[in-house]
PDB file of C-alpha atoms and ligand atoms in Angstrom:
ATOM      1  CA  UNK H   1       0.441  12.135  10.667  1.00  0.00           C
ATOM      2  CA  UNK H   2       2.348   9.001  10.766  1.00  0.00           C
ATOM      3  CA  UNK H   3       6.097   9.497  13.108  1.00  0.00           C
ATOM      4  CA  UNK H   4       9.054   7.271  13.097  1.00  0.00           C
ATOM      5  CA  UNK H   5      10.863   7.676  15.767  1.00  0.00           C
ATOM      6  CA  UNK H   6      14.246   6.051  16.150  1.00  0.00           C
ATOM      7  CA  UNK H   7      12.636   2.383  14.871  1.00  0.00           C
ATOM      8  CA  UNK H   8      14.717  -0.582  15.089  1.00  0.00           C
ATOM      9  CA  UNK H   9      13.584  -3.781  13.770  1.00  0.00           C
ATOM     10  CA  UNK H  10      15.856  -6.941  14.272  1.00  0.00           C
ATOM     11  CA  UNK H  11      14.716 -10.444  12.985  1.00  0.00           C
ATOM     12  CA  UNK H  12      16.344 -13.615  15.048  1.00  0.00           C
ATOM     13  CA  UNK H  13      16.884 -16.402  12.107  1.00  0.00           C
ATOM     14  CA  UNK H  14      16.241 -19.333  13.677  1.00  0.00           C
ATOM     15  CA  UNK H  15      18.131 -22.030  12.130  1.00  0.00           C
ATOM     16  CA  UNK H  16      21.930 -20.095  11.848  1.00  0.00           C
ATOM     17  CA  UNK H  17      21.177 -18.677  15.446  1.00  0.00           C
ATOM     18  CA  UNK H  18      22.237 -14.810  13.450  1.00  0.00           C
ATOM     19  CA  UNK H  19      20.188 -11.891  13.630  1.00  0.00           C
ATOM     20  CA  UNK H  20      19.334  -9.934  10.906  1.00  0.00           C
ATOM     21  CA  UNK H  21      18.946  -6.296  11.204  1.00  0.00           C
ATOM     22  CA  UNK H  22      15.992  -5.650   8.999  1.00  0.00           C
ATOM     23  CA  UNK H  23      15.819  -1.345   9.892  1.00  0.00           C
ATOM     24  CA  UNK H  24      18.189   0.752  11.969  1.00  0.00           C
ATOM     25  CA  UNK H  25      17.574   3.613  13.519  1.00  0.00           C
ATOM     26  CA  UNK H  26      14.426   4.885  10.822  1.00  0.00           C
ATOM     27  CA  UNK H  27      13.132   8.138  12.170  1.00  0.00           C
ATOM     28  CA  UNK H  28      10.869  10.824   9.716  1.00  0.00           C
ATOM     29  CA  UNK H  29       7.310  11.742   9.887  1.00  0.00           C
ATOM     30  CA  UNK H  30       4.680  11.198   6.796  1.00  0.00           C
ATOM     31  CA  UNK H  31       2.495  13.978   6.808  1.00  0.00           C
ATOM     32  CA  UNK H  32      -1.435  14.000   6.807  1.00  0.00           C
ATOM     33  CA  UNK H  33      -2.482  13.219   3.231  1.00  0.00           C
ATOM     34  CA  UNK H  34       0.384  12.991   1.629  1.00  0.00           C
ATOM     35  CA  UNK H  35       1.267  10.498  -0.917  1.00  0.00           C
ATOM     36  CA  UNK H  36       4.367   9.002   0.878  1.00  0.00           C
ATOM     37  CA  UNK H  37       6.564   6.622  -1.032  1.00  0.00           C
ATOM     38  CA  UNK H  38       9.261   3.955   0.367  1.00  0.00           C
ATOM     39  CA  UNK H  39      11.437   2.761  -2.714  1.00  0.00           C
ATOM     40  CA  UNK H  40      14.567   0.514  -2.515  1.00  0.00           C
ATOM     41  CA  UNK H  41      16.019  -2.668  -3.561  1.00  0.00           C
ATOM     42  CA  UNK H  42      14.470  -6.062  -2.193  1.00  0.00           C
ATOM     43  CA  UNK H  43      15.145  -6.735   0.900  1.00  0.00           C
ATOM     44  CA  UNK H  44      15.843  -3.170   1.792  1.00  0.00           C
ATOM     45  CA  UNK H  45      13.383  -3.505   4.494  1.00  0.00           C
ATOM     46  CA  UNK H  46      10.437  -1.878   3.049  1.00  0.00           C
ATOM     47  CA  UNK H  47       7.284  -4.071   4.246  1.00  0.00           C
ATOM     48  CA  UNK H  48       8.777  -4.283   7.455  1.00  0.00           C
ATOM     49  CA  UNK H  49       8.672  -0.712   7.745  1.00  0.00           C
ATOM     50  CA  UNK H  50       5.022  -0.660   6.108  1.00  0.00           C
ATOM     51  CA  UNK H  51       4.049  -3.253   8.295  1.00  0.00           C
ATOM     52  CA  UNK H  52       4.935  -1.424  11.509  1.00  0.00           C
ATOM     53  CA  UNK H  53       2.234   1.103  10.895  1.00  0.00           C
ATOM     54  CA  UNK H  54      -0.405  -1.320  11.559  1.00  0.00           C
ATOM     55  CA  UNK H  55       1.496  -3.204  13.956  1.00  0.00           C
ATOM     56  CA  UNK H  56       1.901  -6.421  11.589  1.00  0.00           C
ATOM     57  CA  UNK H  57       5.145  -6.454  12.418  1.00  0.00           C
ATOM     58  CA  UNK H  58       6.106  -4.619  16.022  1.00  0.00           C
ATOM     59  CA  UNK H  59       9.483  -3.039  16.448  1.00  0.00           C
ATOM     60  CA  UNK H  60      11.945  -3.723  18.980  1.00  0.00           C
ATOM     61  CA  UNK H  61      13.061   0.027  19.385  1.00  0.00           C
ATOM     62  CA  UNK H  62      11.929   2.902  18.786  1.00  0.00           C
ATOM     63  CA  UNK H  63       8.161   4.026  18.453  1.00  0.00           C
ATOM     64  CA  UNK H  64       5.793   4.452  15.569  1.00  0.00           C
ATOM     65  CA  UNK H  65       3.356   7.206  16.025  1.00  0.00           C
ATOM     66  CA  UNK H  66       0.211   7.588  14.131  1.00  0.00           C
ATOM     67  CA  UNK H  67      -2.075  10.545  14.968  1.00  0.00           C
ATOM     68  CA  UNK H  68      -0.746  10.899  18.292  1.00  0.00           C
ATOM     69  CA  UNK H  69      -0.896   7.355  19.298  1.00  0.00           C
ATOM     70  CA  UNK H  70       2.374   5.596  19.892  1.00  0.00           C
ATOM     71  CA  UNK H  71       1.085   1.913  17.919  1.00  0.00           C
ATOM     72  CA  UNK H  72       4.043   0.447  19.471  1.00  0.00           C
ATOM     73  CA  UNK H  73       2.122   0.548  23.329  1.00  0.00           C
ATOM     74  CA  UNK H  74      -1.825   0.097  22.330  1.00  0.00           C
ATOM     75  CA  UNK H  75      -2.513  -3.623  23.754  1.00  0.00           C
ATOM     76  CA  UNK H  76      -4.579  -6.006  21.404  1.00  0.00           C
ATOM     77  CA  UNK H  77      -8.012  -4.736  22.138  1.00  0.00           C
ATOM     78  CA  UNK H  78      -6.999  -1.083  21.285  1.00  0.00           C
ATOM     79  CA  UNK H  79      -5.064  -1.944  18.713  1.00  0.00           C
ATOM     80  CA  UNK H  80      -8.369  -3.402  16.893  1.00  0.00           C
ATOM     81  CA  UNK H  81     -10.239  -0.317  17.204  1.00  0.00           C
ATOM     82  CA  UNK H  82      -6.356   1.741  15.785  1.00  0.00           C
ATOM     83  CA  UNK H  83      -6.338  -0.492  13.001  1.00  0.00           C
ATOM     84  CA  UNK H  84     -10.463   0.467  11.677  1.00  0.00           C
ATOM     85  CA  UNK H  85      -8.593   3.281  10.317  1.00  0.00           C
ATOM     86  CA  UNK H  86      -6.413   1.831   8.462  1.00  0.00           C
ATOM     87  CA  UNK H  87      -6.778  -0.108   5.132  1.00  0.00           C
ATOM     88  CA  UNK H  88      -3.725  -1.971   3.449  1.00  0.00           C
ATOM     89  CA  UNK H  89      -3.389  -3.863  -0.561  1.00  0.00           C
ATOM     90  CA  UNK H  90      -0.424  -6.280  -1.298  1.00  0.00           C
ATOM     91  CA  UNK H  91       1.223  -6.903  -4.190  1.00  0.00           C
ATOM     92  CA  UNK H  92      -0.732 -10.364  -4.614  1.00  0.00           C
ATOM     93  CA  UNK H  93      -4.215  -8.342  -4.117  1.00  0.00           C
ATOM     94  CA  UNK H  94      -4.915 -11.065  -1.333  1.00  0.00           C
ATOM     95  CA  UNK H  95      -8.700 -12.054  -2.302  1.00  0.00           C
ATOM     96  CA  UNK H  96     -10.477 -14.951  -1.402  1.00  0.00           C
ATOM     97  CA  UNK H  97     -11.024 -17.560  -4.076  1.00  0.00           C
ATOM     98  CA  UNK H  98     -14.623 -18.560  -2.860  1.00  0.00           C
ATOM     99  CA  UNK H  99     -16.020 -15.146  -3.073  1.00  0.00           C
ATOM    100  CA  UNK H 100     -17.475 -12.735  -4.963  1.00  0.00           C
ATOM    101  CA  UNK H 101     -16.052  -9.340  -5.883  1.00  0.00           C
ATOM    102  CA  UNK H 102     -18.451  -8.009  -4.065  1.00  0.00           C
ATOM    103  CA  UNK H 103     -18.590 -10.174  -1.427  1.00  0.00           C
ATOM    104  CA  UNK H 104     -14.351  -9.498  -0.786  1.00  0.00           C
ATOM    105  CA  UNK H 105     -15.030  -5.791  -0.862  1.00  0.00           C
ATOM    106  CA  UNK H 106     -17.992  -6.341   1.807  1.00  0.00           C
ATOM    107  CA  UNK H 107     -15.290  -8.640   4.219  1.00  0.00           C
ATOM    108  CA  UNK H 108     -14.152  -6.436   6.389  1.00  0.00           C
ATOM    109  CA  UNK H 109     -17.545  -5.353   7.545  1.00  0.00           C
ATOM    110  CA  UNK H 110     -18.641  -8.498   8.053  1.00  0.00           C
ATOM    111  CA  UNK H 111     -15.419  -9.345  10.370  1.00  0.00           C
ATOM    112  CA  UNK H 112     -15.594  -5.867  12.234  1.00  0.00           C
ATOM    113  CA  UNK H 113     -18.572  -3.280  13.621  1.00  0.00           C
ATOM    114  CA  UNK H 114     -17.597   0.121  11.177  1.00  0.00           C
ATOM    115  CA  UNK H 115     -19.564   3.014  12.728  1.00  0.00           C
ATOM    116  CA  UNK H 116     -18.808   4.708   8.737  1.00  0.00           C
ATOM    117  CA  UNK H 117     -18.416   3.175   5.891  1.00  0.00           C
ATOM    118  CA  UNK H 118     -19.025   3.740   2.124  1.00  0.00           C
ATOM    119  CA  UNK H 119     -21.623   2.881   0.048  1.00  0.00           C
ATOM    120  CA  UNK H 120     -20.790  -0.288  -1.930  1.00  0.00           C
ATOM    121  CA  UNK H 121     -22.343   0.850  -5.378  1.00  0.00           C
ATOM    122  CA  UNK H 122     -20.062   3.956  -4.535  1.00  0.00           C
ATOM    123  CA  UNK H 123     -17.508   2.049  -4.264  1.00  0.00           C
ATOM    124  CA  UNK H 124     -17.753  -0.156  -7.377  1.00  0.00           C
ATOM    125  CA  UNK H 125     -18.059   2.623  -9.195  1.00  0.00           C
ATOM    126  CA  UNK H 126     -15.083   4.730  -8.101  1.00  0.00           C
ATOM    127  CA  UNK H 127     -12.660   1.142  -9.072  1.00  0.00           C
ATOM    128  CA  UNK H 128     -14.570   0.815 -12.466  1.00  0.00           C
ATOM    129  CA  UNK H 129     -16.257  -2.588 -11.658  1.00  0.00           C
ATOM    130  CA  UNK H 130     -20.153  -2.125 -11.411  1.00  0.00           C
ATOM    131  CA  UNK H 131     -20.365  -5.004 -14.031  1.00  0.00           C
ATOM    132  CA  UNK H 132     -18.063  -7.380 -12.362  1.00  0.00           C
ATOM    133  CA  UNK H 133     -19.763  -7.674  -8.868  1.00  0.00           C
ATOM    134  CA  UNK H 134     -20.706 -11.042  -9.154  1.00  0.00           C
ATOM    135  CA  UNK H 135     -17.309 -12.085 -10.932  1.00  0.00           C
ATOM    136  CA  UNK H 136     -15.490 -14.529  -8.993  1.00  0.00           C
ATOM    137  CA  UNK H 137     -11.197 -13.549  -8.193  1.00  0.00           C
ATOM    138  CA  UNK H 138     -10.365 -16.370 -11.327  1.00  0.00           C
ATOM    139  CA  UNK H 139     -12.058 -14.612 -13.375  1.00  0.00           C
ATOM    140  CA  UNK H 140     -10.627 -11.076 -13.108  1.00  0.00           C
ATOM    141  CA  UNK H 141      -7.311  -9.747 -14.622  1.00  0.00           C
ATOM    142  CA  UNK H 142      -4.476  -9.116 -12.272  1.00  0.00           C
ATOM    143  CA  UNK H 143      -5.821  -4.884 -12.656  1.00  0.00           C
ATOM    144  CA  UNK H 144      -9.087  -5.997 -12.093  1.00  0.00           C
ATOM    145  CA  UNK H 145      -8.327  -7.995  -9.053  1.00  0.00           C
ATOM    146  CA  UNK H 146      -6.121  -4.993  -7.438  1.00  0.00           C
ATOM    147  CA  UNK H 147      -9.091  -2.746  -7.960  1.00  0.00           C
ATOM    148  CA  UNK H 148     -11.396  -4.968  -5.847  1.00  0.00           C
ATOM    149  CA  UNK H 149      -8.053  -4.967  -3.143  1.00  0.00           C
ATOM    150  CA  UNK H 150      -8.233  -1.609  -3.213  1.00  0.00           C
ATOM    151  CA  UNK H 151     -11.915  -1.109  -3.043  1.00  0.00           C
ATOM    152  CA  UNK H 152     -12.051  -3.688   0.207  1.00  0.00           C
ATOM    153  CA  UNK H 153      -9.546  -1.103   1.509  1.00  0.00           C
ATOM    154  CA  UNK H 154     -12.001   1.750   1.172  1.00  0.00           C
ATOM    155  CA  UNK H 155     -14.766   0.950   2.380  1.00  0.00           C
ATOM    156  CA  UNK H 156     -13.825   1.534   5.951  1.00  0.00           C
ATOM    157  CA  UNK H 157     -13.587   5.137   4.768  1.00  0.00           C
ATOM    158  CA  UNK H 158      -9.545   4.891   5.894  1.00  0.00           C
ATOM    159  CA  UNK H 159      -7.506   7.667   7.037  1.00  0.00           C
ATOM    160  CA  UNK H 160      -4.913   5.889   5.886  1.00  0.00           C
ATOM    161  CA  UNK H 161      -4.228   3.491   3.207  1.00  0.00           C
ATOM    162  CA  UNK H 162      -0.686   0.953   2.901  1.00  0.00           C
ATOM    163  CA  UNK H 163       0.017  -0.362  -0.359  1.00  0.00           C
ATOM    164  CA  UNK H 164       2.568  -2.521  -0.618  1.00  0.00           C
ATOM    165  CA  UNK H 165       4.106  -3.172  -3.925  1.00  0.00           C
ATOM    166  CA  UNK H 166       0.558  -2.856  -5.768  1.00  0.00           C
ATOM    167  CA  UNK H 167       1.704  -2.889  -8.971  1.00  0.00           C
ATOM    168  CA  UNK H 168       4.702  -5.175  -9.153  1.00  0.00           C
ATOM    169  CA  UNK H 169       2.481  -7.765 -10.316  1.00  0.00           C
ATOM    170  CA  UNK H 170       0.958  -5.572 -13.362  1.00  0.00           C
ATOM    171  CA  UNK H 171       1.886  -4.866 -16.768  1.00  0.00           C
ATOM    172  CA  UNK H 172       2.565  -0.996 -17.307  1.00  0.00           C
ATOM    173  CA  UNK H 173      -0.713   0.044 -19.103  1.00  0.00           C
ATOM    174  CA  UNK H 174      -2.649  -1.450 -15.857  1.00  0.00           C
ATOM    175  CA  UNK H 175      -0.296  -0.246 -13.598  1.00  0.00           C
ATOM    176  CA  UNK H 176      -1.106   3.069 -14.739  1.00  0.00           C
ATOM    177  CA  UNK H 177      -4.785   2.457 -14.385  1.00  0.00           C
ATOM    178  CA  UNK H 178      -3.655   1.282 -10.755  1.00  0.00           C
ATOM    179  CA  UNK H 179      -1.895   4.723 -10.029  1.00  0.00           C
ATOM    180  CA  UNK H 180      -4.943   6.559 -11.172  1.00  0.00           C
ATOM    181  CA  UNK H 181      -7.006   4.844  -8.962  1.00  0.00           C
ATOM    182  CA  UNK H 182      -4.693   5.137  -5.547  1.00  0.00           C
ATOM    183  CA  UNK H 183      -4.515   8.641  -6.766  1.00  0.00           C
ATOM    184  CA  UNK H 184      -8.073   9.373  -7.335  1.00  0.00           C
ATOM    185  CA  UNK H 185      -8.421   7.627  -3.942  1.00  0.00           C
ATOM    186  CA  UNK H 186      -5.739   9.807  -1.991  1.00  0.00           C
ATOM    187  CA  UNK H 187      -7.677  13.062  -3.700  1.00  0.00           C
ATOM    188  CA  UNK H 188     -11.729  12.090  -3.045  1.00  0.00           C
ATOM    189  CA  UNK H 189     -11.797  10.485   0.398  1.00  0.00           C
ATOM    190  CA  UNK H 190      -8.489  12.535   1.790  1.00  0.00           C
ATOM    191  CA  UNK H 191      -6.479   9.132   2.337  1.00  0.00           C
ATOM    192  CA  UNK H 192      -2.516   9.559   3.730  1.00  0.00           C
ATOM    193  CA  UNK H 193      -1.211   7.079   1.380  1.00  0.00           C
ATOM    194  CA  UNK H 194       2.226   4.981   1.926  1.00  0.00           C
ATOM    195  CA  UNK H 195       3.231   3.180  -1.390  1.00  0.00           C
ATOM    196  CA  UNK H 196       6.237   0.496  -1.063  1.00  0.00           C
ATOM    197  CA  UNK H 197       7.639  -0.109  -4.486  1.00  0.00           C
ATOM    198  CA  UNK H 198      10.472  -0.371  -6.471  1.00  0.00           C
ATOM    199  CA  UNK H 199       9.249   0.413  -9.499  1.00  0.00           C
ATOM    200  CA  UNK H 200      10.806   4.518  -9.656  1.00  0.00           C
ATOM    201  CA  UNK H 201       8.076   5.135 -12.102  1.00  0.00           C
ATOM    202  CA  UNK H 202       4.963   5.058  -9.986  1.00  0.00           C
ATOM    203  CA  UNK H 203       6.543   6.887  -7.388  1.00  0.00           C
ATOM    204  CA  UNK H 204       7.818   9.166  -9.558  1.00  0.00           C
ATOM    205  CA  UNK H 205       3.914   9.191 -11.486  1.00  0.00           C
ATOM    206  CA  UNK H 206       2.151   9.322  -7.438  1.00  0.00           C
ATOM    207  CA  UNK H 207       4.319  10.564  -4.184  1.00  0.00           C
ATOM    208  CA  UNK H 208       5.157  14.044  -3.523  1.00  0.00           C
ATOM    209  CA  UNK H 209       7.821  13.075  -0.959  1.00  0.00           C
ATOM    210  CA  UNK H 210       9.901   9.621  -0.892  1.00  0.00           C
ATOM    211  CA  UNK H 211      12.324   7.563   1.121  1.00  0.00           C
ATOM    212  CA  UNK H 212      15.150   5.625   0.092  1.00  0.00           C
ATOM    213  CA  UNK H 213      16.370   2.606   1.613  1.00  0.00           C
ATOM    214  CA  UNK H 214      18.979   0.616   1.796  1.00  0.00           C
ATOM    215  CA  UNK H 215      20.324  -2.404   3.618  1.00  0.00           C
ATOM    216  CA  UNK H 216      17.563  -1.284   6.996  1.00  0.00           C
ATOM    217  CA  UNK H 217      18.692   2.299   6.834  1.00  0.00           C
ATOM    218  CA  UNK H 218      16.488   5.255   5.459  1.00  0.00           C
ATOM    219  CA  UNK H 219      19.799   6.774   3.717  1.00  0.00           C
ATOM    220  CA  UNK H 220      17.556   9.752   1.919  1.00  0.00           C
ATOM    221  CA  UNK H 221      14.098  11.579   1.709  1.00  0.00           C
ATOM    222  CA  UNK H 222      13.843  13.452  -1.223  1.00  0.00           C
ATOM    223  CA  UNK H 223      10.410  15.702  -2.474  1.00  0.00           C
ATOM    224  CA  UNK H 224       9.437  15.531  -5.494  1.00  0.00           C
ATOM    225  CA  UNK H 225       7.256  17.040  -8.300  1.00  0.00           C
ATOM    226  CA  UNK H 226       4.339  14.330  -9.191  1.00  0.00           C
ATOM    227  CA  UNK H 227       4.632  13.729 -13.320  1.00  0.00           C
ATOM    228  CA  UNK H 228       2.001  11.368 -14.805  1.00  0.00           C
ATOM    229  CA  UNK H 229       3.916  11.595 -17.882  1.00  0.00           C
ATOM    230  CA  UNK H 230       6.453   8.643 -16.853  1.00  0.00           C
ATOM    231  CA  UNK H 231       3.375   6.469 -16.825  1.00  0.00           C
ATOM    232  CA  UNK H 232       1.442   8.072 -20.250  1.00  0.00           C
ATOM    233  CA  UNK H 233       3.620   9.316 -22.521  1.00  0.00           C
ATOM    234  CA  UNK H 234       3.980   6.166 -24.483  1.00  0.00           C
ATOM    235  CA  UNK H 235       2.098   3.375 -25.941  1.00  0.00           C
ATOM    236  CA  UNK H 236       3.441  -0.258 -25.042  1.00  0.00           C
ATOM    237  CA  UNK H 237       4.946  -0.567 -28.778  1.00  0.00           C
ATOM    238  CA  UNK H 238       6.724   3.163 -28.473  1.00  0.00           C
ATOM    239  CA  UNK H 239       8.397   1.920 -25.016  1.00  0.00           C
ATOM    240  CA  UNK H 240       9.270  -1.892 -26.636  1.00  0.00           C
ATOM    241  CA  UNK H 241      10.988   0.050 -29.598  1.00  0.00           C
ATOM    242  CA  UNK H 242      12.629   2.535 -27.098  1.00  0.00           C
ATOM    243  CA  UNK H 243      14.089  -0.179 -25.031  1.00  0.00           C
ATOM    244  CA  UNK H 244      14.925  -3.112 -27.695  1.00  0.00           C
ATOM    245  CA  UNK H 245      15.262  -1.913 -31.101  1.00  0.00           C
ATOM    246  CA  UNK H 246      18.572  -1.320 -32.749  1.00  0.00           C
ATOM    247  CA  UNK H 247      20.021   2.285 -33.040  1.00  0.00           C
ATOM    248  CA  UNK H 248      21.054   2.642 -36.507  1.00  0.00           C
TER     249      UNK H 248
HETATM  250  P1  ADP Z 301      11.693  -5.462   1.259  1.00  0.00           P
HETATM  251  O1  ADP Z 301      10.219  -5.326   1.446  1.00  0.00           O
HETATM  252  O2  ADP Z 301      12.400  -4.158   1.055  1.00  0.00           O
HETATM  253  O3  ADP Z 301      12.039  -6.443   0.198  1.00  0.00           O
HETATM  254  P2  ADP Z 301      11.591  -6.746   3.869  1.00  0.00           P
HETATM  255  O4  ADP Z 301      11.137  -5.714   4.835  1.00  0.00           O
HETATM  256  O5  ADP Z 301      10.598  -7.745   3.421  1.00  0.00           O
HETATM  257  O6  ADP Z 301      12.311  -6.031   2.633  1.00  0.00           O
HETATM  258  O7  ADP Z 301      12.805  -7.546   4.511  1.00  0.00           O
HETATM  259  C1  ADP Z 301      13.966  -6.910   5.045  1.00  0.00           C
HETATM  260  C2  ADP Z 301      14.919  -7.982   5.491  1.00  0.00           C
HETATM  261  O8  ADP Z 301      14.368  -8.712   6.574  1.00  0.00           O
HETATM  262  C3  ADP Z 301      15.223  -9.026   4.403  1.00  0.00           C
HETATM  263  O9  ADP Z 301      16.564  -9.418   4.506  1.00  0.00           O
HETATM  264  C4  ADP Z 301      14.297 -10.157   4.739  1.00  0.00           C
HETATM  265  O10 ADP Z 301      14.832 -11.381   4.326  1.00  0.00           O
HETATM  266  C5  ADP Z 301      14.234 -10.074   6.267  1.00  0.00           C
HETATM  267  N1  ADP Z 301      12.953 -10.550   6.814  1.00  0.00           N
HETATM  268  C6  ADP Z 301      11.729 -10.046   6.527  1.00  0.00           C
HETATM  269  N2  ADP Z 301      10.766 -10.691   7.235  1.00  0.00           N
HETATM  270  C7  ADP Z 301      11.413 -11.621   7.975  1.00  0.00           C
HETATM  271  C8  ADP Z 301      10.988 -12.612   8.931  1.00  0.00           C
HETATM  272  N3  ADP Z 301       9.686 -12.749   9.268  1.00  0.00           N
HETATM  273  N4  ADP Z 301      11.931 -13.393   9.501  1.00  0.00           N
HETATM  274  C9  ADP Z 301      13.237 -13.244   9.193  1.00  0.00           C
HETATM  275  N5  ADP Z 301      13.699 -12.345   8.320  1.00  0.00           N
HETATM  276  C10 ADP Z 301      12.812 -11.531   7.707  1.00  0.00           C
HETATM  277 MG1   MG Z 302       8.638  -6.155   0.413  1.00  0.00          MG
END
């Protein structure tokens, strides 16, 4: 279970001398293996809010609680040992250039002792890339190169897994791969997933609860009924002619 609790988040802008008050007063709770989503417009504050949850960004009220642990007062050393349970993709799938697809996935167990972790041939398979494991990141599509983000998440076996905007960078057919993956992911290995997007559709195809935000405030929290329809229903030439063809 992941707590807000009265978070404040104020960035000092250096050159003007303002401050810019990035979330006020965010308090709700994401519940344990739920598919949680954060939607609003940019700048809304939504990776800062994601961020607090592994302490990439720290808050200057307020306290962010994640299975009983108040992130907000672990110092550095526990925060490393917090953090092994916690895997996060970005919108720009953050690879390295110089190494293999399986060689990203394998990173974070070369940087940090895991007590658990998965099976990389597991692993491969559950993203759909068994025949690209000695691919380099240039030679991947951008679905492809999300997959190996996301697999590099997993392997630390996760409780919980922070996605921010994963799919902003995808066309719709792979984004809908994409959302079958996270969900496939949230469903086999019991992951509490946050997704930060503003694309209504894969919330709307993923979360069963969501916030809304606006200008730093959380100004609604609505539940709703998972439909992968939004994503499914139509082919890329049935949506084209939906959206630009004349009505006559
Ligand atoms: P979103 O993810 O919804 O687009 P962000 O959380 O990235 O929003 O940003 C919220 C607000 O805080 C924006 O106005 C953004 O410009 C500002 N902001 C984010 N990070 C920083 C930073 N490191 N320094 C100063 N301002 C920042
Ligand atoms: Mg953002």
């Amino acid at each position: 279970m992941i707590q807000f609790k009265n978070v404040s988040k104020i960035y000092k802008l250096e050159k003007s001398n303002k401050e810019l008050h990035a979330l006020k007063n965010i308090s709700f709770t994401i519940n344990e293996q739920e598919v949680f989503g954060v939607i609003g417009q940019s700048g809304a504050g939504k990776s800062t809010l994601l961020r607090m949850i592994n302490q990439l960004e720290v808050a200057d009220q307020g306290s962010v609680i994640v299975d009983g642990v108040d992130m907000c007062q672990v110092n550095a050393n526990d925060l490393r040992y917090y953090r092994k349970d916690i895997g996060m993709i970005f919108q720009q799938f953050n690879l390295l250039s110089n190494l293999t697809v399986e060689e990203n996935i394998l990173l974070p167990l070369k940087l940090h002792h895991y007590d658990e972790f998965l099976d990389l041939n597991e692993i491969l398979r559950f993203v759909g890339l068994e025949d690209k494991r000695h691919s380099y990141p240039a030679h991947l599509s951008g679905g492809q190169k999300q997959r190996v983000g996301i697999a590099r998440a997993l392997i630390i076996k996760p409780k919980i897994l922070l996605c921010d905007e994963p799919t902003s960078a995808l066309d719709e057919q792979t984004t809908s791969e994409i959302v079958d993956v996270l969900r496939r992911a949230n469903k086999k290995y019991n992951i509490t997933t946050v997704i930060v997007t503003h694309e209504l559709n894969v919330v709307k195809a993923l979360c069963q609860r969501v916030a809304i935000m606006e200008e730093g405030q959380l100004i609604d929290l609505l539940t709703i009924t998972p439909s992968d329809s939004v994503l499914k229903s139509q082919t890329y030439r049935e949506r084209a002619m939906e959206v630009l063809a004349d009505e006559s």
